[in-house]
Amino acid sequence: MIIPVRCFTCGKVVADKFEEFRREVRQGEDPAIVLDRLGLHRYCCRRMLLSHIDIIDSFMAFATSELVEET
Amino acid sequence: MEITIIRKQDDAIHFLLEGAHVGFANALRRTMLTRVPSMSIDEVLILENTSVMYDEILAHRLGLVPLVTKLDDYNLPEECDCEGKGCSLCQCTLTLEKEAGDQDMMVYSGDLSSQDPEVMPATEGIPLVKLAPHQTLILEAYARLGTGLENAKFQPVATVAYKNVPLVSVDKSKCNQCGDCVEVCPKNILVLEDDVLSTQNTLECSLCEACVRVCEPGAVTIDSKEDSFLFKVESTGALPPEEIVERAAEILKERIGEALDFANSL
């Protein structure tokens, strides 16, 4: 749904690096170089960003903006 | 026993521990993982959540956010005078109130405002949830001290690892200067210069022995020093890495003392 806060395996915080990672990869930067610069050296943390698909935007298409009134 | 700091960064420390038994090194590692307390959100009161994320998932995400911990200012709930009910000495309240306007809005860990200015999220850029237009999120979160023994979110460290100090030696009489070992080494430890094979940064060696396999028998030998350990301590941001090591050493000393007292009383 949204990027996991921490790496499943080692517990390093990875969520705060995702937006920068996505932005730079979209600009055509090599993911390996971006991950190195973000300080994610272990493959457990690297796969967290590499393999993540953000689907919260698709969920938001079905969002209700008001609380459903109880009748 | 001797400790030499090799490299110190904001969130990680590398040090060399010499003259210790492997049991001690592992006890220190495990103390850092499971016994050093740190602050984390433990209870969340959701007042309003119209986002697409379930309350439970949001609460779980909040729990994983590392909080900057001042260990001397707070008590562990089980050691507090309030007997774990939650008072200002063992609990800190954080609030979050966000409403999206006409645009989508991302809620970050930095949007949490704390009752105690010292207890704040260690990193401000953790996305918690995304709000669609006009959705609101109002919640109150209660942070407390805890140890990794109870839940991994209380661990002040992401990884603590150690390895034996590698010893790489080259027997010049057996080496035929073919250079295969230089190419095969993933850490670039071996260098061939002017037909002489030498070593550099041997502490980086991962003991993979790839060089031994491609080489003439006996030309390169990889060994490890049994009583020296290279530690790598990586903090989540809750505590500075050097404080984690210091606290762990104190806690370990205390626990060994307790065990000795018990053994002597038998």
mmCIF file of C-alpha atoms in Angstrom:
data_model
loop_
_atom_site.group_PDB
_atom_site.id
_atom_site.type_symbol
_atom_site.label_atom_id
_atom_site.label_comp_id
_atom_site.label_asym_id
_atom_site.label_seq_id
_atom_site.Cartn_x
_atom_site.Cartn_y
_atom_site.Cartn_z
ATOM 1 C CA MET A 1 0.000 0.000 0.000
ATOM 2 C CA ILE A 2 2.592 2.513 1.145
ATOM 3 C CA ILE A 3 6.328 2.096 1.669
ATOM 4 C CA PRO A 4 7.044 0.014 4.849
ATOM 5 C CA VAL A 5 8.634 2.120 7.595
ATOM 6 C CA ARG A 6 11.465 -0.311 8.259
ATOM 7 C CA CYS A 7 13.360 -3.019 6.454
ATOM 8 C CA PHE A 8 11.637 -6.353 7.192
ATOM 9 C CA THR A 9 14.919 -8.134 7.781
ATOM 10 C CA CYS A 10 17.274 -5.798 9.612
ATOM 11 C CA GLY A 11 15.012 -3.050 10.964
ATOM 12 C CA LYS A 12 16.715 -0.074 9.349
ATOM 13 C CA VAL A 13 14.380 2.846 8.640
ATOM 14 C CA VAL A 14 13.889 2.912 4.859
ATOM 15 C CA ALA A 15 10.629 4.868 4.434
ATOM 16 C CA ASP A 16 12.225 8.316 4.642
ATOM 17 C CA LYS A 17 14.469 7.503 1.682
ATOM 18 C CA PHE A 18 11.782 6.281 -0.673
ATOM 19 C CA GLU A 19 10.588 9.585 -2.103
ATOM 20 C CA GLU A 20 14.088 10.697 -3.017
ATOM 21 C CA PHE A 21 14.784 7.264 -4.495
ATOM 22 C CA ARG A 22 11.658 7.342 -6.627
ATOM 23 C CA ARG A 23 12.278 10.890 -7.806
ATOM 24 C CA GLU A 24 15.847 10.216 -8.881
ATOM 25 C CA VAL A 25 15.114 6.891 -10.536
ATOM 26 C CA ARG A 26 12.343 8.550 -12.547
ATOM 27 C CA GLN A 27 14.864 11.105 -13.728
ATOM 28 C CA GLY A 28 16.845 8.228 -15.191
ATOM 29 C CA GLU A 29 19.473 7.709 -12.500
ATOM 30 C CA ASP A 30 20.802 4.169 -11.991
ATOM 31 C CA PRO A 31 18.974 2.677 -8.953
ATOM 32 C CA ALA A 32 22.207 1.084 -7.675
ATOM 33 C CA ILE A 33 23.944 4.451 -7.463
ATOM 34 C CA VAL A 34 20.971 6.097 -5.741
ATOM 35 C CA LEU A 35 20.737 3.286 -3.170
ATOM 36 C CA ASP A 36 24.462 3.560 -2.428
ATOM 37 C CA ARG A 37 24.167 7.290 -1.899
ATOM 38 C CA LEU A 38 21.145 6.854 0.385
ATOM 39 C CA GLY A 39 23.254 4.590 2.598
ATOM 40 C CA LEU A 40 21.390 1.368 1.900
ATOM 41 C CA HIS A 41 24.278 -1.059 1.547
ATOM 42 C CA ARG A 42 22.681 -4.358 2.534
ATOM 43 C CA TYR A 43 20.594 -6.219 -0.003
ATOM 44 C CA CYS A 44 17.734 -6.636 2.484
ATOM 45 C CA CYS A 45 17.198 -2.855 2.641
ATOM 46 C CA ARG A 46 17.810 -2.368 -1.078
ATOM 47 C CA ARG A 47 15.051 -4.779 -2.069
ATOM 48 C CA MET A 48 12.608 -2.863 0.152
ATOM 49 C CA LEU A 49 12.845 0.170 -2.133
ATOM 50 C CA LEU A 50 13.549 -1.645 -5.388
ATOM 51 C CA SER A 51 10.588 -3.993 -5.210
ATOM 52 C CA HIS A 52 8.040 -1.606 -3.721
ATOM 53 C CA ILE A 53 4.943 -0.625 -5.670
ATOM 54 C CA ASP A 54 2.948 2.242 -4.185
ATOM 55 C CA ILE A 55 -0.754 1.472 -4.547
ATOM 56 C CA ILE A 56 -2.171 3.983 -2.068
ATOM 57 C CA ASP A 57 -2.935 6.334 -4.968
ATOM 58 C CA SER A 58 -5.151 3.696 -6.580
ATOM 59 C CA PHE A 59 -6.952 3.192 -3.258
ATOM 60 C CA MET A 60 -7.505 6.907 -2.904
ATOM 61 C CA ALA A 61 -9.627 6.879 -6.061
ATOM 62 C CA PHE A 62 -12.278 5.102 -3.980
ATOM 63 C CA ALA A 63 -11.923 7.333 -0.944
ATOM 64 C CA THR A 64 -14.854 8.915 0.825
ATOM 65 C CA SER A 65 -14.097 12.421 1.922
ATOM 66 C CA GLU A 66 -16.755 12.598 4.620
ATOM 67 C CA LEU A 67 -17.570 10.413 7.572
ATOM 68 C CA VAL A 68 -20.475 8.157 6.695
ATOM 69 C CA GLU A 69 -23.462 9.361 8.713
ATOM 70 C CA GLU A 70 -24.957 6.619 10.813
ATOM 71 C CA THR A 71 -28.665 6.343 10.138
ATOM 72 C CA MET B 1 40.460 -5.876 26.820
ATOM 73 C CA GLU B 2 40.938 -2.953 24.520
ATOM 74 C CA ILE B 3 38.546 -0.960 22.340
ATOM 75 C CA THR B 4 39.669 1.109 19.368
ATOM 76 C CA ILE B 5 37.189 3.218 17.438
ATOM 77 C CA ILE B 6 37.776 2.770 13.724
ATOM 78 C CA ARG B 7 35.068 4.912 12.241
ATOM 79 C CA LYS B 8 32.319 7.002 13.781
ATOM 80 C CA GLN B 9 29.381 8.463 11.908
ATOM 81 C CA ASP B 10 26.138 10.038 13.103
ATOM 82 C CA ASP B 11 24.211 6.818 12.906
ATOM 83 C CA ALA B 12 26.871 4.126 13.008
ATOM 84 C CA ILE B 13 30.064 3.211 14.792
ATOM 85 C CA HIS B 14 32.751 0.695 13.858
ATOM 86 C CA PHE B 15 35.096 -0.410 16.581
ATOM 87 C CA LEU B 16 37.694 -3.042 17.272
ATOM 88 C CA LEU B 17 37.435 -5.129 20.424
ATOM 89 C CA GLU B 18 40.658 -6.897 21.273
ATOM 90 C CA GLY B 19 41.502 -9.508 23.855
ATOM 91 C CA ALA B 20 37.971 -10.734 24.504
ATOM 92 C CA HIS B 21 36.316 -14.119 24.353
ATOM 93 C CA VAL B 22 33.701 -14.753 21.658
ATOM 94 C CA GLY B 23 31.123 -15.294 24.409
ATOM 95 C CA PHE B 24 31.708 -11.793 25.694
ATOM 96 C CA ALA B 25 31.469 -10.257 22.239
ATOM 97 C CA ASN B 26 28.170 -12.017 21.647
ATOM 98 C CA ALA B 27 26.830 -11.051 25.081
ATOM 99 C CA LEU B 28 27.601 -7.415 24.269
ATOM 100 C CA ARG B 29 25.884 -7.723 20.901
ATOM 101 C CA ARG B 30 22.786 -9.309 22.371
ATOM 102 C CA THR B 31 22.608 -6.759 25.169
ATOM 103 C CA MET B 32 22.612 -3.965 22.610
ATOM 104 C CA LEU B 33 19.803 -5.675 20.709
ATOM 105 C CA THR B 34 17.510 -6.719 23.511
ATOM 106 C CA ARG B 35 18.348 -4.885 26.738
ATOM 107 C CA VAL B 36 19.073 -1.246 25.922
ATOM 108 C CA PRO B 37 15.783 0.628 26.246
ATOM 109 C CA SER B 38 14.491 3.178 23.787
ATOM 110 C CA MET B 39 11.342 5.222 23.268
ATOM 111 C CA SER B 40 8.580 4.133 20.911
ATOM 112 C CA ILE B 41 4.905 4.823 20.418
ATOM 113 C CA ASP B 42 3.045 2.026 22.153
ATOM 114 C CA GLU B 43 -0.576 3.089 22.262
ATOM 115 C CA VAL B 44 -2.531 5.150 19.773
ATOM 116 C CA LEU B 45 -5.895 6.775 20.314
ATOM 117 C CA ILE B 46 -7.509 7.497 16.968
ATOM 118 C CA LEU B 47 -10.042 10.300 17.206
ATOM 119 C CA GLU B 48 -10.729 10.633 13.521
ATOM 120 C CA ASN B 49 -9.385 8.789 10.534
ATOM 121 C CA THR B 50 -11.091 9.158 7.185
ATOM 122 C CA SER B 51 -8.002 8.120 5.232
ATOM 123 C CA VAL B 52 -7.911 4.936 3.166
ATOM 124 C CA MET B 53 -5.596 3.312 5.688
ATOM 125 C CA TYR B 54 -7.008 1.192 8.495
ATOM 126 C CA ASP B 55 -6.455 2.440 12.043
ATOM 127 C CA GLU B 56 -4.466 -0.680 12.929
ATOM 128 C CA ILE B 57 -2.007 -0.302 10.064
ATOM 129 C CA LEU B 58 -1.539 3.360 10.885
ATOM 130 C CA ALA B 59 -0.925 2.568 14.557
ATOM 131 C CA HIS B 60 1.602 -0.091 13.546
ATOM 132 C CA ARG B 61 3.433 2.369 11.321
ATOM 133 C CA LEU B 62 3.519 4.928 14.128
ATOM 134 C CA GLY B 63 5.017 2.316 16.447
ATOM 135 C CA LEU B 64 7.904 1.725 14.062
ATOM 136 C CA VAL B 65 8.939 5.393 13.943
ATOM 137 C CA PRO B 66 12.135 5.741 16.012
ATOM 138 C CA LEU B 67 11.933 8.501 18.638
ATOM 139 C CA VAL B 68 14.917 10.402 20.019
ATOM 140 C CA THR B 69 15.343 9.042 23.528
ATOM 141 C CA LYS B 70 16.713 10.741 26.615
ATOM 142 C CA LEU B 71 17.287 7.692 28.778
ATOM 143 C CA ASP B 72 17.926 9.664 31.972
ATOM 144 C CA ASP B 73 14.630 11.582 31.723
ATOM 145 C CA TYR B 74 12.288 8.624 31.596
ATOM 146 C CA ASN B 75 11.705 5.481 33.621
ATOM 147 C CA LEU B 76 10.836 2.065 32.327
ATOM 148 C CA PRO B 77 7.097 1.663 33.082
ATOM 149 C CA GLU B 78 7.719 -1.443 35.224
ATOM 150 C CA GLU B 79 10.269 0.437 37.335
ATOM 151 C CA CYS B 80 8.228 3.645 37.632
ATOM 152 C CA ASP B 81 6.529 4.800 40.832
ATOM 153 C CA CYS B 82 3.159 4.793 39.072
ATOM 154 C CA GLU B 83 3.486 1.001 38.644
ATOM 155 C CA GLY B 84 3.113 1.125 34.893
ATOM 156 C CA LYS B 85 -0.149 3.058 34.770
ATOM 157 C CA GLY B 86 1.509 5.818 32.764
ATOM 158 C CA CYS B 87 2.642 9.108 34.281
ATOM 159 C CA SER B 88 4.750 11.986 32.987
ATOM 160 C CA LEU B 89 7.897 10.173 34.184
ATOM 161 C CA CYS B 90 7.357 7.113 32.021
ATOM 162 C CA GLN B 91 5.113 8.293 29.207
ATOM 163 C CA CYS B 92 5.118 10.978 26.555
ATOM 164 C CA THR B 93 2.116 12.077 24.526
ATOM 165 C CA LEU B 94 2.371 12.961 20.864
ATOM 166 C CA THR B 95 -0.444 14.388 18.802
ATOM 167 C CA LEU B 96 -1.120 14.528 15.101
ATOM 168 C CA GLU B 97 -3.750 16.628 13.426
ATOM 169 C CA LYS B 98 -3.925 16.964 9.669
ATOM 170 C CA GLU B 99 -6.559 17.822 7.182
ATOM 171 C CA ALA B 100 -6.057 17.778 3.448
ATOM 172 C CA GLY B 101 -7.304 20.748 1.472
ATOM 173 C CA ASP B 102 -8.172 20.488 -2.184
ATOM 174 C CA GLN B 103 -4.977 18.579 -2.900
ATOM 175 C CA ASP B 104 -3.601 15.183 -1.888
ATOM 176 C CA MET B 105 -1.458 15.430 1.187
ATOM 177 C CA MET B 106 1.232 13.172 2.605
ATOM 178 C CA VAL B 107 1.435 12.942 6.391
ATOM 179 C CA TYR B 108 5.013 12.613 7.626
ATOM 180 C CA SER B 109 6.507 11.577 10.937
ATOM 181 C CA GLY B 110 7.660 15.181 11.315
ATOM 182 C CA ASP B 111 4.008 16.270 11.619
ATOM 183 C CA LEU B 112 3.805 14.617 15.027
ATOM 184 C CA SER B 113 3.983 17.206 17.760
ATOM 185 C CA SER B 114 5.254 16.095 21.107
ATOM 186 C CA GLN B 115 4.452 17.130 24.642
ATOM 187 C CA ASP B 116 8.168 16.868 25.436
ATOM 188 C CA PRO B 117 10.305 18.730 22.868
ATOM 189 C CA GLU B 118 13.174 16.283 23.517
ATOM 190 C CA VAL B 119 11.144 13.276 22.399
ATOM 191 C CA MET B 120 10.708 13.733 18.667
ATOM 192 C CA PRO B 121 10.815 11.400 15.674
ATOM 193 C CA ALA B 122 14.468 10.753 14.805
ATOM 194 C CA THR B 123 13.747 11.320 11.132
ATOM 195 C CA GLU B 124 11.091 13.702 9.941
ATOM 196 C CA GLY B 125 10.598 12.351 6.461
ATOM 197 C CA ILE B 126 8.868 9.027 7.121
ATOM 198 C CA PRO B 127 5.612 8.957 5.129
ATOM 199 C CA LEU B 128 2.845 7.656 7.395
ATOM 200 C CA VAL B 129 -0.246 7.955 5.234
ATOM 201 C CA LYS B 130 -1.500 9.855 2.233
ATOM 202 C CA LEU B 131 -4.714 11.818 2.531
ATOM 203 C CA ALA B 132 -7.077 12.392 -0.365
ATOM 204 C CA PRO B 133 -8.748 15.846 -0.604
ATOM 205 C CA HIS B 134 -10.761 16.777 2.506
ATOM 206 C CA GLN B 135 -9.774 13.698 4.493
ATOM 207 C CA THR B 136 -8.772 14.237 8.098
ATOM 208 C CA LEU B 137 -6.580 12.495 10.592
ATOM 209 C CA ILE B 138 -6.619 13.304 14.291
ATOM 210 C CA LEU B 139 -4.860 11.067 16.758
ATOM 211 C CA GLU B 140 -3.068 10.938 20.051
ATOM 212 C CA ALA B 141 -0.129 8.603 20.556
ATOM 213 C CA TYR B 142 1.511 7.524 23.791
ATOM 214 C CA ALA B 143 5.211 6.740 23.718
ATOM 215 C CA ARG B 144 7.058 4.854 26.419
ATOM 216 C CA LEU B 145 10.375 3.188 27.061
ATOM 217 C CA GLY B 146 10.749 -0.478 26.310
ATOM 218 C CA THR B 147 13.388 -3.031 25.398
ATOM 219 C CA GLY B 148 13.979 -5.131 22.327
ATOM 220 C CA LEU B 149 13.163 -8.172 24.441
ATOM 221 C CA GLU B 150 9.530 -7.115 24.351
ATOM 222 C CA ASN B 151 9.176 -5.821 20.797
ATOM 223 C CA ALA B 152 11.700 -5.183 18.049
ATOM 224 C CA LYS B 153 10.433 -1.601 17.636
ATOM 225 C CA PHE B 154 12.135 -0.758 20.947
ATOM 226 C CA GLN B 155 15.555 -1.834 19.679
ATOM 227 C CA PRO B 156 17.835 1.210 19.506
ATOM 228 C CA VAL B 157 19.886 -0.501 16.808
ATOM 229 C CA ALA B 158 19.113 -1.632 13.304
ATOM 230 C CA THR B 159 22.047 -4.018 13.105
ATOM 231 C CA VAL B 160 24.847 -4.996 15.406
ATOM 232 C CA ALA B 161 27.284 -7.394 13.884
ATOM 233 C CA TYR B 162 30.801 -8.520 14.574
ATOM 234 C CA LYS B 163 33.393 -10.594 12.794
ATOM 235 C CA ASN B 164 36.815 -11.861 13.685
ATOM 236 C CA VAL B 165 39.720 -9.731 12.551
ATOM 237 C CA PRO B 166 40.931 -11.188 9.243
ATOM 238 C CA LEU B 167 44.587 -12.019 8.717
ATOM 239 C CA VAL B 168 45.651 -12.077 5.074
ATOM 240 C CA SER B 169 49.171 -13.227 4.403
ATOM 241 C CA VAL B 170 51.079 -13.703 1.172
ATOM 242 C CA ASP B 171 53.898 -16.200 0.775
ATOM 243 C CA LYS B 172 56.097 -14.485 -1.830
ATOM 244 C CA SER B 173 58.120 -17.634 -2.600
ATOM 245 C CA LYS B 174 54.961 -19.500 -3.699
ATOM 246 C CA CYS B 175 53.252 -16.636 -5.553
ATOM 247 C CA ASN B 176 53.688 -16.663 -9.338
ATOM 248 C CA GLN B 177 52.354 -13.087 -9.805
ATOM 249 C CA CYS B 178 49.519 -14.247 -12.074
ATOM 250 C CA GLY B 179 47.144 -11.611 -10.662
ATOM 251 C CA ASP B 180 44.085 -13.913 -10.601
ATOM 252 C CA CYS B 181 43.565 -13.332 -6.902
ATOM 253 C CA VAL B 182 43.537 -9.544 -7.410
ATOM 254 C CA GLU B 183 40.710 -9.851 -9.917
ATOM 255 C CA VAL B 184 38.672 -12.316 -7.917
ATOM 256 C CA CYS B 185 38.785 -10.408 -4.596
ATOM 257 C CA PRO B 186 35.405 -8.621 -4.097
ATOM 258 C CA LYS B 187 36.851 -6.179 -1.551
ATOM 259 C CA ASN B 188 40.033 -5.232 -3.479
ATOM 260 C CA ILE B 189 42.337 -6.267 -0.675
ATOM 261 C CA LEU B 190 45.122 -7.729 -2.804
ATOM 262 C CA VAL B 191 47.205 -5.501 -5.071
ATOM 263 C CA LEU B 192 49.863 -6.460 -7.571
ATOM 264 C CA GLU B 193 52.425 -3.743 -7.982
ATOM 265 C CA ASP B 194 55.801 -4.132 -9.713
ATOM 266 C CA ASP B 195 55.393 -7.937 -9.650
ATOM 267 C CA VAL B 196 54.991 -7.971 -5.885
ATOM 268 C CA LEU B 197 51.702 -9.050 -4.337
ATOM 269 C CA SER B 198 50.745 -7.028 -1.289
ATOM 270 C CA THR B 199 47.669 -6.423 0.845
ATOM 271 C CA GLN B 200 45.688 -3.319 1.751
ATOM 272 C CA ASN B 201 42.679 -2.610 4.041
ATOM 273 C CA THR B 202 42.715 -6.166 5.354
ATOM 274 C CA LEU B 203 39.992 -5.282 7.900
ATOM 275 C CA GLU B 204 37.571 -5.137 4.958
ATOM 276 C CA CYS B 205 38.175 -8.796 4.098
ATOM 277 C CA SER B 206 34.978 -10.838 4.237
ATOM 278 C CA LEU B 207 36.850 -14.146 4.638
ATOM 279 C CA CYS B 208 35.326 -15.496 1.414
ATOM 280 C CA GLU B 209 38.597 -17.247 0.495
ATOM 281 C CA ALA B 210 38.003 -16.729 -3.225
ATOM 282 C CA CYS B 211 41.688 -15.795 -3.554
ATOM 283 C CA VAL B 212 42.792 -19.027 -1.889
ATOM 284 C CA ARG B 213 40.822 -21.086 -4.401
ATOM 285 C CA VAL B 214 42.290 -19.471 -7.521
ATOM 286 C CA CYS B 215 45.860 -19.276 -6.229
ATOM 287 C CA GLU B 216 48.859 -21.579 -6.160
ATOM 288 C CA PRO B 217 48.518 -23.768 -3.032
ATOM 289 C CA GLY B 218 49.816 -21.910 -0.003
ATOM 290 C CA ALA B 219 50.536 -18.608 -1.749
ATOM 291 C CA VAL B 220 47.718 -16.663 -0.080
ATOM 292 C CA THR B 221 46.392 -17.711 3.302
ATOM 293 C CA ILE B 222 43.348 -16.293 5.050
ATOM 294 C CA ASP B 223 43.078 -16.698 8.762
ATOM 295 C CA SER B 224 41.228 -14.924 11.524
ATOM 296 C CA LYS B 225 42.264 -13.668 14.918
ATOM 297 C CA GLU B 226 40.128 -15.524 17.430
ATOM 298 C CA ASP B 227 40.222 -12.944 20.214
ATOM 299 C CA SER B 228 39.660 -9.762 18.206
ATOM 300 C CA PHE B 229 36.318 -8.579 16.919
ATOM 301 C CA LEU B 230 35.282 -5.906 14.491
ATOM 302 C CA PHE B 231 31.952 -4.495 15.599
ATOM 303 C CA LYS B 232 29.505 -2.596 13.471
ATOM 304 C CA VAL B 233 26.718 -0.856 15.384
ATOM 305 C CA GLU B 234 24.082 0.892 13.355
ATOM 306 C CA SER B 235 21.619 3.047 15.275
ATOM 307 C CA THR B 236 18.018 3.724 14.252
ATOM 308 C CA GLY B 237 18.461 7.307 15.447
ATOM 309 C CA ALA B 238 16.872 6.771 18.871
ATOM 310 C CA LEU B 239 20.232 6.919 20.649
ATOM 311 C CA PRO B 240 23.696 7.896 19.433
ATOM 312 C CA PRO B 241 25.638 4.714 18.578
ATOM 313 C CA GLU B 242 28.368 5.331 21.166
ATOM 314 C CA GLU B 243 25.747 5.696 23.895
ATOM 315 C CA ILE B 244 24.199 2.373 22.884
ATOM 316 C CA VAL B 245 27.551 0.635 23.369
ATOM 317 C CA GLU B 246 28.177 2.377 26.708
ATOM 318 C CA ARG B 247 24.711 1.603 28.046
ATOM 319 C CA ALA B 248 24.945 -1.989 26.876
ATOM 320 C CA ALA B 249 28.256 -2.410 28.703
ATOM 321 C CA GLU B 250 26.725 -1.000 31.913
ATOM 322 C CA ILE B 251 23.645 -3.212 31.670
ATOM 323 C CA LEU B 252 25.776 -6.261 30.943
ATOM 324 C CA LYS B 253 27.990 -5.535 33.946
ATOM 325 C CA GLU B 254 24.962 -5.171 36.156
ATOM 326 C CA ARG B 255 23.456 -8.425 34.940
ATOM 327 C CA ILE B 256 26.711 -10.333 35.353
ATOM 328 C CA GLY B 257 26.890 -8.933 38.899
ATOM 329 C CA GLU B 258 23.387 -10.206 39.611
ATOM 330 C CA ALA B 259 24.245 -13.644 38.254
ATOM 331 C CA LEU B 260 27.422 -13.769 40.386
ATOM 332 C CA ASP B 261 25.517 -12.733 43.528
ATOM 333 C CA PHE B 262 23.013 -15.461 42.862
ATOM 334 C CA ALA B 263 25.734 -18.063 42.292
ATOM 335 C CA ASN B 264 27.499 -17.041 45.500
ATOM 336 C CA SER B 265 24.311 -17.318 47.529
ATOM 337 C CA LEU B 266 23.831 -20.978 46.608
#
